Amino acid sequence: MSSRRRIRQLVGVLAVTVAVTSCTSGTDGGPSPASSGSAASPSGTEETSVVADGLDAPWSIAFHGDVPLVSERDSARILELGPDGNGRVAGEIDGVLSAEEGGLLGLAVREKHLYAYFTGTGENRIERYPINGRAGSLSLGEGEEILGQIPTASYHNGGRIAFGPDGMLYATVGDAGDDDSAQDLGALSGKILRMTPDGEAPDDNPFPGSLVYSYGHRNPQGIAWADDGTMYASEFGQDTWDELNVIEPGGNYGWPRTEGIAERDEFVDPVQQWTPAEASPSGIAIAGDALYIANLRGQRLREVPLSDPGTATERLVGRHGRLRDVVLSPDGSLWVLTNNTDGRGEPGPDDDRILGLRLDD
């Protein structure tokens, strides 16, 4: 592992630009009317620190206790980061097929097990691995399939997994290029799935015997829960609108019949929408009374007040390139994962990085 992966001292004060910065990389794009209300960050300053650098196409961060674990999409490696930011390989996921948007994607941790969502030959799948050893020398045991035969394609694989406050495992699944499958309750694609930690359909799922929790999604990539149990998800649109949704059990979110706010009774409308050039929302996290969204093409971190989810403040606009994930770290700061080495960004000499952002900044 590169010696460049290390904690660094505060890297200085970053002025926040008010300009909207677009990135032409990616498959989603196209002009459209003005988005929901977003405001530039106040004209003060924001301070970030570099937690780790030299990462190779990282995709997700999960914590085993206080120990951060990072997935690298193309190398299929799980990295354990030490207190000094140095990384070591805790394991490599067998059977990962990295191509375009596929590869090793989302991570989740529960009861000394690591769950991983990844692309294999002809499918996406979720597997579970025992986490062995102590901090500084963690390793992964033999993998166990939790769910296989999730539709896959070069694009729209979804890939985020997380345990909800109910102890169930949730997974975002893209439409895998088959638009109509998002409306087919017999297909796993274009859905948010809910399952037991062993991959079974819970008895209280909205469709009996089915893993489907919500449907009509194009490519959802972020999920998080507020203290009151409200579930939020970010979603890539096609040419017109990217979305922030409140997820209701059994809800139909409209794709491919609608994109963005449709005001049709049969579909659940997003609480906020943006043009893809200023968004492409990926990982999300909730901290305190706000939701934070990492944006790829939009190259910014959005802060959405839970009390007014149709508005947002923009942070780090255009300062660090593509942002893939954001998580709340054990010390109470936000960790923001850049994604400039995945073939679509313009990597700097230290990319990719994990940036620390204090919430009182």
mmCIF file of C-alpha atoms in Angstrom:
data_model
loop_
_atom_site.group_PDB
_atom_site.id
_atom_site.type_symbol
_atom_site.label_atom_id
_atom_site.label_comp_id
_atom_site.label_asym_id
_atom_site.label_seq_id
_atom_site.Cartn_x
_atom_site.Cartn_y
_atom_site.Cartn_z
ATOM 1 C CA MET A 1 0.000 0.000 0.000
ATOM 2 C CA SER A 2 1.319 3.420 -0.880
ATOM 3 C CA SER A 3 2.965 5.351 1.925
ATOM 4 C CA ARG A 4 0.912 8.318 0.704
ATOM 5 C CA ARG A 5 -2.113 6.909 2.524
ATOM 6 C CA ARG A 6 -1.729 8.767 5.773
ATOM 7 C CA ILE A 7 -3.317 11.334 8.008
ATOM 8 C CA ARG A 8 -2.289 14.846 7.112
ATOM 9 C CA GLN A 9 -2.489 18.026 9.073
ATOM 10 C CA LEU A 10 -5.177 20.530 8.234
ATOM 11 C CA VAL A 11 -4.621 21.440 4.619
ATOM 12 C CA GLY A 12 -5.804 24.996 4.915
ATOM 13 C CA VAL A 13 -8.799 27.117 4.403
ATOM 14 C CA LEU A 14 -10.870 26.503 1.309
ATOM 15 C CA ALA A 15 -12.905 29.359 -0.120
ATOM 16 C CA VAL A 16 -16.284 28.212 -1.279
ATOM 17 C CA THR A 17 -17.210 29.215 -4.795
ATOM 18 C CA VAL A 18 -20.701 30.320 -5.628
ATOM 19 C CA ALA A 19 -20.408 29.249 -9.241
ATOM 20 C CA VAL A 20 -22.096 26.083 -10.436
ATOM 21 C CA THR A 21 -19.363 23.748 -11.669
ATOM 22 C CA SER A 22 -20.275 20.983 -14.092
ATOM 23 C CA CYS A 23 -18.353 17.901 -15.170
ATOM 24 C CA THR A 24 -18.987 16.376 -18.552
ATOM 25 C CA SER A 25 -17.857 12.899 -17.461
ATOM 26 C CA GLY A 26 -20.416 10.175 -16.892
ATOM 27 C CA THR A 27 -23.394 8.731 -18.680
ATOM 28 C CA ASP A 28 -26.018 11.060 -17.228
ATOM 29 C CA GLY A 29 -26.498 14.592 -18.465
ATOM 30 C CA GLY A 30 -28.507 17.142 -20.365
ATOM 31 C CA PRO A 31 -29.904 20.604 -19.768
ATOM 32 C CA SER A 32 -33.221 21.198 -18.076
ATOM 33 C CA PRO A 33 -35.082 23.863 -16.135
ATOM 34 C CA ALA A 34 -33.812 25.193 -12.834
ATOM 35 C CA SER A 35 -33.520 22.641 -10.030
ATOM 36 C CA SER A 36 -35.000 22.711 -6.562
ATOM 37 C CA GLY A 37 -33.743 25.368 -4.198
ATOM 38 C CA SER A 38 -30.014 25.088 -3.504
ATOM 39 C CA ALA A 39 -27.880 27.879 -2.144
ATOM 40 C CA ALA A 40 -24.131 28.254 -2.179
ATOM 41 C CA SER A 41 -22.398 27.795 1.147
ATOM 42 C CA PRO A 42 -22.056 31.000 3.185
ATOM 43 C CA SER A 43 -19.190 33.247 2.158
ATOM 44 C CA GLY A 44 -17.108 32.201 5.164
ATOM 45 C CA THR A 45 -14.596 29.368 5.086
ATOM 46 C CA GLU A 46 -14.574 25.586 5.266
ATOM 47 C CA GLU A 47 -11.674 23.546 6.563
ATOM 48 C CA THR A 48 -10.939 19.991 5.461
ATOM 49 C CA SER A 49 -8.243 17.578 6.525
ATOM 50 C CA VAL A 50 -6.903 14.670 4.497
ATOM 51 C CA VAL A 51 -7.672 11.423 6.303
ATOM 52 C CA ALA A 52 -6.167 9.143 3.624
ATOM 53 C CA ASP A 53 -4.919 9.444 0.071
ATOM 54 C CA GLY A 54 -3.606 7.338 -2.807
ATOM 55 C CA LEU A 55 -6.773 5.239 -3.020
ATOM 56 C CA ASP A 56 -7.628 3.420 -6.256
ATOM 57 C CA ALA A 57 -11.228 3.989 -7.462
ATOM 58 C CA PRO A 58 -12.711 3.774 -3.956
ATOM 59 C CA TRP A 59 -16.462 3.299 -3.669
ATOM 60 C CA SER A 60 -17.657 2.836 -0.089
ATOM 61 C CA ILE A 61 -16.607 3.318 3.555
ATOM 62 C CA ALA A 62 -17.913 1.242 6.471
ATOM 63 C CA PHE A 63 -16.763 1.082 10.087
ATOM 64 C CA HIS A 64 -15.937 -2.051 12.069
ATOM 65 C CA GLY A 65 -16.121 -0.437 15.479
ATOM 66 C CA ASP A 66 -13.760 2.514 15.076
ATOM 67 C CA VAL A 67 -11.815 0.903 12.213
ATOM 68 C CA PRO A 68 -12.623 2.215 8.710
ATOM 69 C CA LEU A 69 -12.883 -0.278 5.859
ATOM 70 C CA VAL A 70 -12.828 0.956 2.259
ATOM 71 C CA SER A 71 -13.812 -0.856 -0.944
ATOM 72 C CA GLU A 72 -11.843 -0.305 -4.153
ATOM 73 C CA ARG A 73 -14.061 -0.912 -7.171
ATOM 74 C CA ASP A 74 -11.490 -2.177 -9.665
ATOM 75 C CA SER A 75 -8.879 -3.885 -7.467
ATOM 76 C CA ALA A 76 -11.566 -5.746 -5.439
ATOM 77 C CA ARG A 77 -9.575 -4.965 -2.296
ATOM 78 C CA ILE A 78 -10.932 -4.191 1.157
ATOM 79 C CA LEU A 79 -8.564 -1.748 2.847
ATOM 80 C CA GLU A 80 -8.218 -1.313 6.596
ATOM 81 C CA LEU A 81 -7.132 2.224 7.477
ATOM 82 C CA GLY A 82 -5.021 2.722 10.582
ATOM 83 C CA PRO A 83 -5.131 5.739 12.915
ATOM 84 C CA ASP A 84 -2.316 7.339 10.887
ATOM 85 C CA GLY A 85 -4.239 6.917 7.631
ATOM 86 C CA ASN A 86 -1.960 4.195 6.328
ATOM 87 C CA GLY A 87 -3.862 1.431 4.557
ATOM 88 C CA ARG A 88 -3.351 -2.299 4.485
ATOM 89 C CA VAL A 89 -5.219 -4.972 2.545
ATOM 90 C CA ALA A 90 -7.587 -6.817 4.868
ATOM 91 C CA GLY A 91 -8.908 -8.973 2.052
ATOM 92 C CA GLU A 92 -9.649 -9.249 -1.642
ATOM 93 C CA ILE A 93 -13.127 -10.256 -2.796
ATOM 94 C CA ASP A 94 -13.051 -13.262 -5.112
ATOM 95 C CA GLY A 95 -15.068 -13.265 -8.303
ATOM 96 C CA VAL A 96 -15.307 -9.505 -8.801
ATOM 97 C CA LEU A 97 -15.671 -8.456 -12.427
ATOM 98 C CA SER A 98 -14.694 -4.832 -12.874
ATOM 99 C CA ALA A 99 -16.051 -3.209 -16.022
ATOM 100 C CA GLU A 100 -17.459 0.288 -16.554
ATOM 101 C CA GLU A 101 -19.616 0.957 -13.442
ATOM 102 C CA GLY A 102 -19.397 -2.600 -12.108
ATOM 103 C CA GLY A 103 -16.947 -4.034 -9.601
ATOM 104 C CA LEU A 104 -16.638 -4.030 -5.822
ATOM 105 C CA LEU A 105 -19.230 -1.508 -4.657
ATOM 106 C CA GLY A 106 -21.044 -1.052 -1.341
ATOM 107 C CA LEU A 107 -20.007 -2.246 2.121
ATOM 108 C CA ALA A 108 -21.882 -2.695 5.391
ATOM 109 C CA VAL A 109 -20.789 -4.116 8.750
ATOM 110 C CA ARG A 110 -22.892 -6.016 11.299
ATOM 111 C CA GLU A 111 -21.860 -8.185 14.258
ATOM 112 C CA LYS A 112 -18.256 -8.856 13.180
ATOM 113 C CA HIS A 113 -19.248 -9.536 9.582
ATOM 114 C CA LEU A 114 -18.571 -7.507 6.464
ATOM 115 C CA TYR A 115 -21.252 -7.442 3.776
ATOM 116 C CA ALA A 116 -20.171 -6.577 0.235
ATOM 117 C CA TYR A 117 -22.170 -5.848 -2.925
ATOM 118 C CA PHE A 118 -20.221 -6.587 -6.090
ATOM 119 C CA THR A 119 -20.434 -7.393 -9.770
ATOM 120 C CA GLY A 120 -19.548 -10.916 -10.840
ATOM 121 C CA THR A 121 -19.935 -12.811 -14.090
ATOM 122 C CA GLY A 122 -23.509 -12.291 -15.257
ATOM 123 C CA GLU A 123 -24.817 -11.004 -11.930
ATOM 124 C CA ASN A 124 -24.489 -8.652 -9.032
ATOM 125 C CA ARG A 125 -24.414 -10.332 -5.647
ATOM 126 C CA ILE A 126 -24.175 -9.698 -1.925
ATOM 127 C CA GLU A 127 -21.848 -11.803 0.187
ATOM 128 C CA ARG A 128 -20.963 -11.877 3.887
ATOM 129 C CA TYR A 129 -17.491 -12.399 5.364
ATOM 130 C CA PRO A 130 -16.372 -12.924 8.974
ATOM 131 C CA ILE A 131 -14.020 -10.163 10.138
ATOM 132 C CA ASN A 132 -11.128 -11.821 11.948
ATOM 133 C CA GLY A 133 -8.313 -10.422 14.081
ATOM 134 C CA ARG A 134 -7.769 -7.130 15.813
ATOM 135 C CA ALA A 135 -7.370 -3.564 14.627
ATOM 136 C CA GLY A 136 -4.188 -3.303 12.607
ATOM 137 C CA SER A 137 -4.317 -6.930 11.479
ATOM 138 C CA LEU A 138 -7.888 -7.546 10.332
ATOM 139 C CA SER A 139 -8.620 -10.225 7.753
ATOM 140 C CA LEU A 140 -11.700 -11.628 6.063
ATOM 141 C CA GLY A 141 -12.913 -15.196 6.390
ATOM 142 C CA GLU A 142 -14.623 -17.264 3.737
ATOM 143 C CA GLY A 143 -17.465 -15.581 1.871
ATOM 144 C CA GLU A 144 -21.090 -16.688 2.104
ATOM 145 C CA GLU A 145 -23.709 -15.746 -0.467
ATOM 146 C CA ILE A 146 -26.569 -13.672 0.905
ATOM 147 C CA LEU A 147 -28.218 -12.806 -2.406
ATOM 148 C CA GLY A 148 -27.216 -13.646 -5.960
ATOM 149 C CA GLN A 149 -28.652 -13.237 -9.454
ATOM 150 C CA ILE A 150 -29.135 -9.494 -9.065
ATOM 151 C CA PRO A 151 -29.330 -8.117 -12.636
ATOM 152 C CA THR A 152 -26.145 -6.506 -13.894
ATOM 153 C CA ALA A 153 -24.984 -4.441 -16.855
ATOM 154 C CA SER A 154 -22.174 -2.064 -17.740
ATOM 155 C CA TYR A 155 -24.212 0.736 -16.149
ATOM 156 C CA HIS A 156 -26.898 1.239 -13.500
ATOM 157 C CA ASN A 157 -25.853 -1.396 -10.966
ATOM 158 C CA GLY A 158 -26.929 0.557 -7.878
ATOM 159 C CA GLY A 159 -24.711 -1.035 -5.254
ATOM 160 C CA ARG A 160 -25.265 0.694 -1.913
ATOM 161 C CA ILE A 161 -26.041 -1.524 1.079
ATOM 162 C CA ALA A 162 -26.806 -0.524 4.667
ATOM 163 C CA PHE A 163 -28.488 -1.868 7.769
ATOM 164 C CA GLY A 164 -31.548 0.088 8.778
ATOM 165 C CA PRO A 165 -32.631 0.890 12.327
ATOM 166 C CA ASP A 166 -34.880 -2.198 12.123
ATOM 167 C CA GLY A 167 -31.834 -4.479 11.752
ATOM 168 C CA MET A 168 -32.718 -5.361 8.167
ATOM 169 C CA LEU A 169 -30.269 -5.140 5.252
ATOM 170 C CA TYR A 170 -31.255 -2.737 2.476
ATOM 171 C CA ALA A 171 -29.718 -2.716 -1.018
ATOM 172 C CA THR A 172 -30.105 -0.303 -3.926
ATOM 173 C CA VAL A 173 -30.347 -1.976 -7.335
ATOM 174 C CA GLY A 174 -30.239 -0.072 -10.619
ATOM 175 C CA ASP A 175 -32.347 -0.964 -13.640
ATOM 176 C CA ALA A 176 -29.263 -2.539 -15.301
ATOM 177 C CA GLY A 177 -30.220 -0.893 -18.590
ATOM 178 C CA ASP A 178 -33.673 -2.511 -18.668
ATOM 179 C CA ASP A 179 -35.962 0.461 -18.031
ATOM 180 C CA ASP A 180 -39.216 -1.469 -17.904
ATOM 181 C CA SER A 181 -37.926 -3.868 -15.250
ATOM 182 C CA ALA A 182 -38.117 -1.054 -12.709
ATOM 183 C CA GLN A 183 -41.941 -1.383 -12.861
ATOM 184 C CA ASP A 184 -41.898 -5.211 -12.761
ATOM 185 C CA LEU A 185 -42.397 -6.443 -9.204
ATOM 186 C CA GLY A 186 -41.065 -9.829 -10.268
ATOM 187 C CA ALA A 187 -37.636 -8.367 -11.080
ATOM 188 C CA LEU A 188 -34.959 -7.226 -8.627
ATOM 189 C CA SER A 189 -33.669 -4.458 -10.900
ATOM 190 C CA GLY A 190 -34.786 -0.860 -10.456
ATOM 191 C CA LYS A 191 -35.597 -1.477 -6.808
ATOM 192 C CA ILE A 192 -34.622 -0.907 -3.221
ATOM 193 C CA LEU A 193 -34.522 -4.314 -1.554
ATOM 194 C CA ARG A 194 -35.051 -5.177 2.119
ATOM 195 C CA MET A 195 -33.906 -8.489 3.563
ATOM 196 C CA THR A 196 -32.900 -10.204 6.776
ATOM 197 C CA PRO A 197 -29.151 -10.430 7.484
ATOM 198 C CA ASP A 198 -29.343 -13.934 5.947
ATOM 199 C CA GLY A 199 -30.960 -12.692 2.730
ATOM 200 C CA GLU A 200 -34.544 -13.779 3.373
ATOM 201 C CA ALA A 201 -37.670 -11.715 2.746
ATOM 202 C CA PRO A 202 -38.985 -10.334 6.060
ATOM 203 C CA ASP A 203 -42.605 -11.128 6.872
ATOM 204 C CA ASP A 204 -43.473 -7.428 7.053
ATOM 205 C CA ASN A 205 -42.169 -6.478 3.616
ATOM 206 C CA PRO A 206 -44.809 -4.647 1.547
ATOM 207 C CA PHE A 207 -45.110 -7.454 -1.029
ATOM 208 C CA PRO A 208 -45.460 -10.886 0.636
ATOM 209 C CA GLY A 209 -42.546 -13.215 -0.023
ATOM 210 C CA SER A 210 -40.668 -10.545 -1.991
ATOM 211 C CA LEU A 211 -37.459 -8.658 -1.194
ATOM 212 C CA VAL A 212 -38.851 -5.572 -2.978
ATOM 213 C CA TYR A 213 -39.284 -2.624 -0.618
ATOM 214 C CA SER A 214 -39.792 0.135 -3.219
ATOM 215 C CA TYR A 215 -39.713 0.198 -7.004
ATOM 216 C CA GLY A 216 -39.683 2.433 -10.062
ATOM 217 C CA HIS A 217 -36.035 3.416 -9.514
ATOM 218 C CA ARG A 218 -33.469 4.076 -12.239
ATOM 219 C CA ASN A 219 -30.145 3.958 -10.383
ATOM 220 C CA PRO A 220 -30.388 4.673 -6.641
ATOM 221 C CA GLN A 221 -27.012 4.924 -4.923
ATOM 222 C CA GLY A 222 -27.474 6.346 -1.439
ATOM 223 C CA ILE A 223 -29.632 5.366 1.546
ATOM 224 C CA ALA A 224 -29.831 6.749 5.073
ATOM 225 C CA TRP A 225 -32.281 7.045 7.982
ATOM 226 C CA ALA A 226 -33.193 9.958 10.222
ATOM 227 C CA ASP A 227 -33.617 9.473 13.972
ATOM 228 C CA ASP A 228 -37.384 9.235 13.530
ATOM 229 C CA GLY A 229 -36.953 6.299 11.118
ATOM 230 C CA THR A 230 -37.603 8.230 7.904
ATOM 231 C CA MET A 231 -35.649 6.630 5.056
ATOM 232 C CA TYR A 232 -34.043 8.742 2.322
ATOM 233 C CA ALA A 233 -32.466 7.680 -0.972
ATOM 234 C CA SER A 234 -30.529 9.496 -3.691
ATOM 235 C CA GLU A 235 -31.070 8.539 -7.311
ATOM 236 C CA PHE A 236 -29.496 9.206 -10.700
ATOM 237 C CA GLY A 237 -31.958 10.417 -13.285
ATOM 238 C CA GLN A 238 -31.421 10.198 -17.033
ATOM 239 C CA ASP A 239 -31.378 13.513 -18.883
ATOM 240 C CA THR A 240 -33.596 15.744 -16.817
ATOM 241 C CA TRP A 241 -33.699 15.236 -13.055
ATOM 242 C CA ASP A 242 -31.653 13.581 -10.328
ATOM 243 C CA GLU A 243 -33.614 12.988 -7.153
ATOM 244 C CA LEU A 244 -33.714 12.897 -3.369
ATOM 245 C CA ASN A 245 -36.573 10.653 -2.259
ATOM 246 C CA VAL A 246 -38.293 9.758 0.976
ATOM 247 C CA ILE A 247 -38.770 6.010 0.735
ATOM 248 C CA GLU A 248 -42.166 4.555 1.582
ATOM 249 C CA PRO A 249 -42.759 0.789 1.855
ATOM 250 C CA GLY A 250 -44.264 -0.364 -1.417
ATOM 251 C CA GLY A 251 -43.831 3.064 -3.023
ATOM 252 C CA ASN A 252 -43.589 3.421 -6.794
ATOM 253 C CA TYR A 253 -41.068 6.144 -7.739
ATOM 254 C CA GLY A 254 -42.083 6.332 -11.363
ATOM 255 C CA TRP A 255 -39.142 5.298 -13.546
ATOM 256 C CA PRO A 256 -39.293 4.948 -16.542
ATOM 257 C CA ARG A 257 -42.768 6.489 -16.782
ATOM 258 C CA THR A 258 -41.653 9.666 -15.031
ATOM 259 C CA GLU A 259 -38.439 11.411 -14.065
ATOM 260 C CA GLY A 260 -38.435 13.943 -11.254
ATOM 261 C CA ILE A 261 -41.576 15.582 -9.865
ATOM 262 C CA ALA A 262 -44.572 14.349 -11.862
ATOM 263 C CA GLU A 263 -47.514 15.219 -9.580
ATOM 264 C CA ARG A 264 -49.260 11.970 -10.445
ATOM 265 C CA ASP A 265 -51.117 10.127 -7.709
ATOM 266 C CA GLU A 266 -49.718 6.706 -8.605
ATOM 267 C CA PHE A 267 -46.092 7.779 -8.072
ATOM 268 C CA VAL A 268 -44.125 9.115 -5.114
ATOM 269 C CA ASP A 269 -42.484 12.420 -6.035
ATOM 270 C CA PRO A 270 -38.966 13.352 -4.918
ATOM 271 C CA VAL A 271 -38.624 15.939 -2.182
ATOM 272 C CA GLN A 272 -35.839 17.624 -4.176
ATOM 273 C CA GLN A 273 -34.475 17.378 -7.718
ATOM 274 C CA TRP A 274 -31.455 18.713 -9.619
ATOM 275 C CA THR A 275 -30.124 18.674 -13.161
ATOM 276 C CA PRO A 276 -27.583 15.851 -13.625
ATOM 277 C CA ALA A 277 -24.777 18.293 -14.476
ATOM 278 C CA GLU A 278 -24.984 19.812 -11.002
ATOM 279 C CA ALA A 279 -25.649 16.599 -9.131
ATOM 280 C CA SER A 280 -25.294 12.872 -9.985
ATOM 281 C CA PRO A 281 -25.922 12.085 -6.296
ATOM 282 C CA SER A 282 -24.208 9.028 -4.850
ATOM 283 C CA GLY A 283 -23.645 8.214 -1.168
ATOM 284 C CA ILE A 284 -25.619 10.021 1.526
ATOM 285 C CA ALA A 285 -25.359 10.332 5.309
ATOM 286 C CA ILE A 286 -27.429 11.885 8.072
ATOM 287 C CA ALA A 287 -25.754 13.768 10.894
ATOM 288 C CA GLY A 288 -27.717 15.760 13.427
ATOM 289 C CA ASP A 289 -30.559 17.598 11.736
ATOM 290 C CA ALA A 290 -29.170 17.467 8.191
ATOM 291 C CA LEU A 291 -28.669 15.044 5.327
ATOM 292 C CA TYR A 292 -25.449 15.202 3.286
ATOM 293 C CA ILE A 293 -25.188 14.097 -0.349
ATOM 294 C CA ALA A 294 -21.940 13.359 -2.222
ATOM 295 C CA ASN A 295 -22.228 14.368 -5.895
ATOM 296 C CA LEU A 296 -20.145 13.050 -8.782
ATOM 297 C CA ARG A 297 -20.699 15.259 -11.843
ATOM 298 C CA GLY A 298 -21.758 18.142 -9.622
ATOM 299 C CA GLN A 299 -18.510 17.895 -7.619
ATOM 300 C CA ARG A 300 -20.090 19.175 -4.424
ATOM 301 C CA LEU A 301 -21.424 18.115 -1.065
ATOM 302 C CA ARG A 302 -25.045 19.107 -0.473
ATOM 303 C CA GLU A 303 -26.379 19.741 2.998
ATOM 304 C CA VAL A 304 -30.152 19.261 3.190
ATOM 305 C CA PRO A 305 -31.992 20.298 6.372
ATOM 306 C CA LEU A 306 -34.342 17.521 7.451
ATOM 307 C CA SER A 307 -36.849 20.148 8.542
ATOM 308 C CA ASP A 308 -36.983 21.548 4.992
ATOM 309 C CA PRO A 309 -35.813 18.814 2.587
ATOM 310 C CA GLY A 310 -36.720 20.824 -0.511
ATOM 311 C CA THR A 311 -33.763 23.160 0.124
ATOM 312 C CA ALA A 312 -30.000 22.705 0.347
ATOM 313 C CA THR A 313 -26.698 24.418 1.031
ATOM 314 C CA GLU A 314 -23.740 23.525 -1.179
ATOM 315 C CA ARG A 315 -20.291 22.813 0.238
ATOM 316 C CA LEU A 316 -16.876 22.098 -1.339
ATOM 317 C CA VAL A 317 -18.150 23.123 -4.771
ATOM 318 C CA GLY A 318 -15.637 22.121 -7.443
ATOM 319 C CA ARG A 319 -12.772 21.844 -4.946
ATOM 320 C CA HIS A 320 -12.023 18.121 -4.906
ATOM 321 C CA GLY A 321 -13.512 16.705 -8.106
ATOM 322 C CA ARG A 322 -16.021 13.869 -8.049
ATOM 323 C CA LEU A 323 -17.448 12.882 -4.662
ATOM 324 C CA ARG A 324 -18.646 9.279 -4.323
ATOM 325 C CA ASP A 325 -19.548 8.704 -0.682
ATOM 326 C CA VAL A 326 -20.034 10.514 2.601
ATOM 327 C CA VAL A 327 -20.212 8.881 6.039
ATOM 328 C CA LEU A 328 -20.397 10.002 9.641
ATOM 329 C CA SER A 329 -17.159 8.942 11.332
ATOM 330 C CA PRO A 330 -16.900 7.782 14.959
ATOM 331 C CA ASP A 331 -15.348 11.120 15.983
ATOM 332 C CA GLY A 332 -18.427 13.001 14.737
ATOM 333 C CA SER A 333 -16.871 14.494 11.601
ATOM 334 C CA LEU A 334 -17.995 13.796 8.057
ATOM 335 C CA TRP A 335 -15.707 11.753 5.841
ATOM 336 C CA VAL A 336 -16.071 12.529 2.145
ATOM 337 C CA LEU A 337 -14.709 10.041 -0.402
ATOM 338 C CA THR A 338 -13.439 11.423 -3.703
ATOM 339 C CA ASN A 339 -13.750 9.409 -6.922
ATOM 340 C CA ASN A 340 -11.383 10.817 -9.537
ATOM 341 C CA THR A 341 -9.417 7.660 -10.424
ATOM 342 C CA ASP A 342 -12.384 5.665 -11.761
ATOM 343 C CA GLY A 343 -11.774 6.665 -15.393
ATOM 344 C CA ARG A 344 -14.213 9.574 -15.448
ATOM 345 C CA GLY A 345 -12.475 12.142 -13.305
ATOM 346 C CA GLU A 346 -9.277 14.148 -13.529
ATOM 347 C CA PRO A 347 -7.143 12.800 -10.689
ATOM 348 C CA GLY A 348 -4.653 14.945 -8.845
ATOM 349 C CA PRO A 349 -1.331 13.588 -7.598
ATOM 350 C CA ASP A 350 -2.808 12.393 -4.268
ATOM 351 C CA ASP A 351 -6.165 11.055 -5.500
ATOM 352 C CA ASP A 352 -8.254 9.413 -4.490
ATOM 353 C CA ARG A 353 -8.700 10.734 -0.962
ATOM 354 C CA ILE A 354 -10.863 10.678 2.124
ATOM 355 C CA LEU A 355 -11.462 14.218 3.377
ATOM 356 C CA GLY A 356 -12.510 15.090 6.912
ATOM 357 C CA LEU A 357 -15.015 17.891 7.412
ATOM 358 C CA ARG A 358 -16.008 19.135 10.865
ATOM 359 C CA LEU A 359 -19.731 19.777 11.096
ATOM 360 C CA ASP A 360 -19.252 22.998 13.024
ATOM 361 C CA ASP A 361 -17.277 24.535 10.117
#
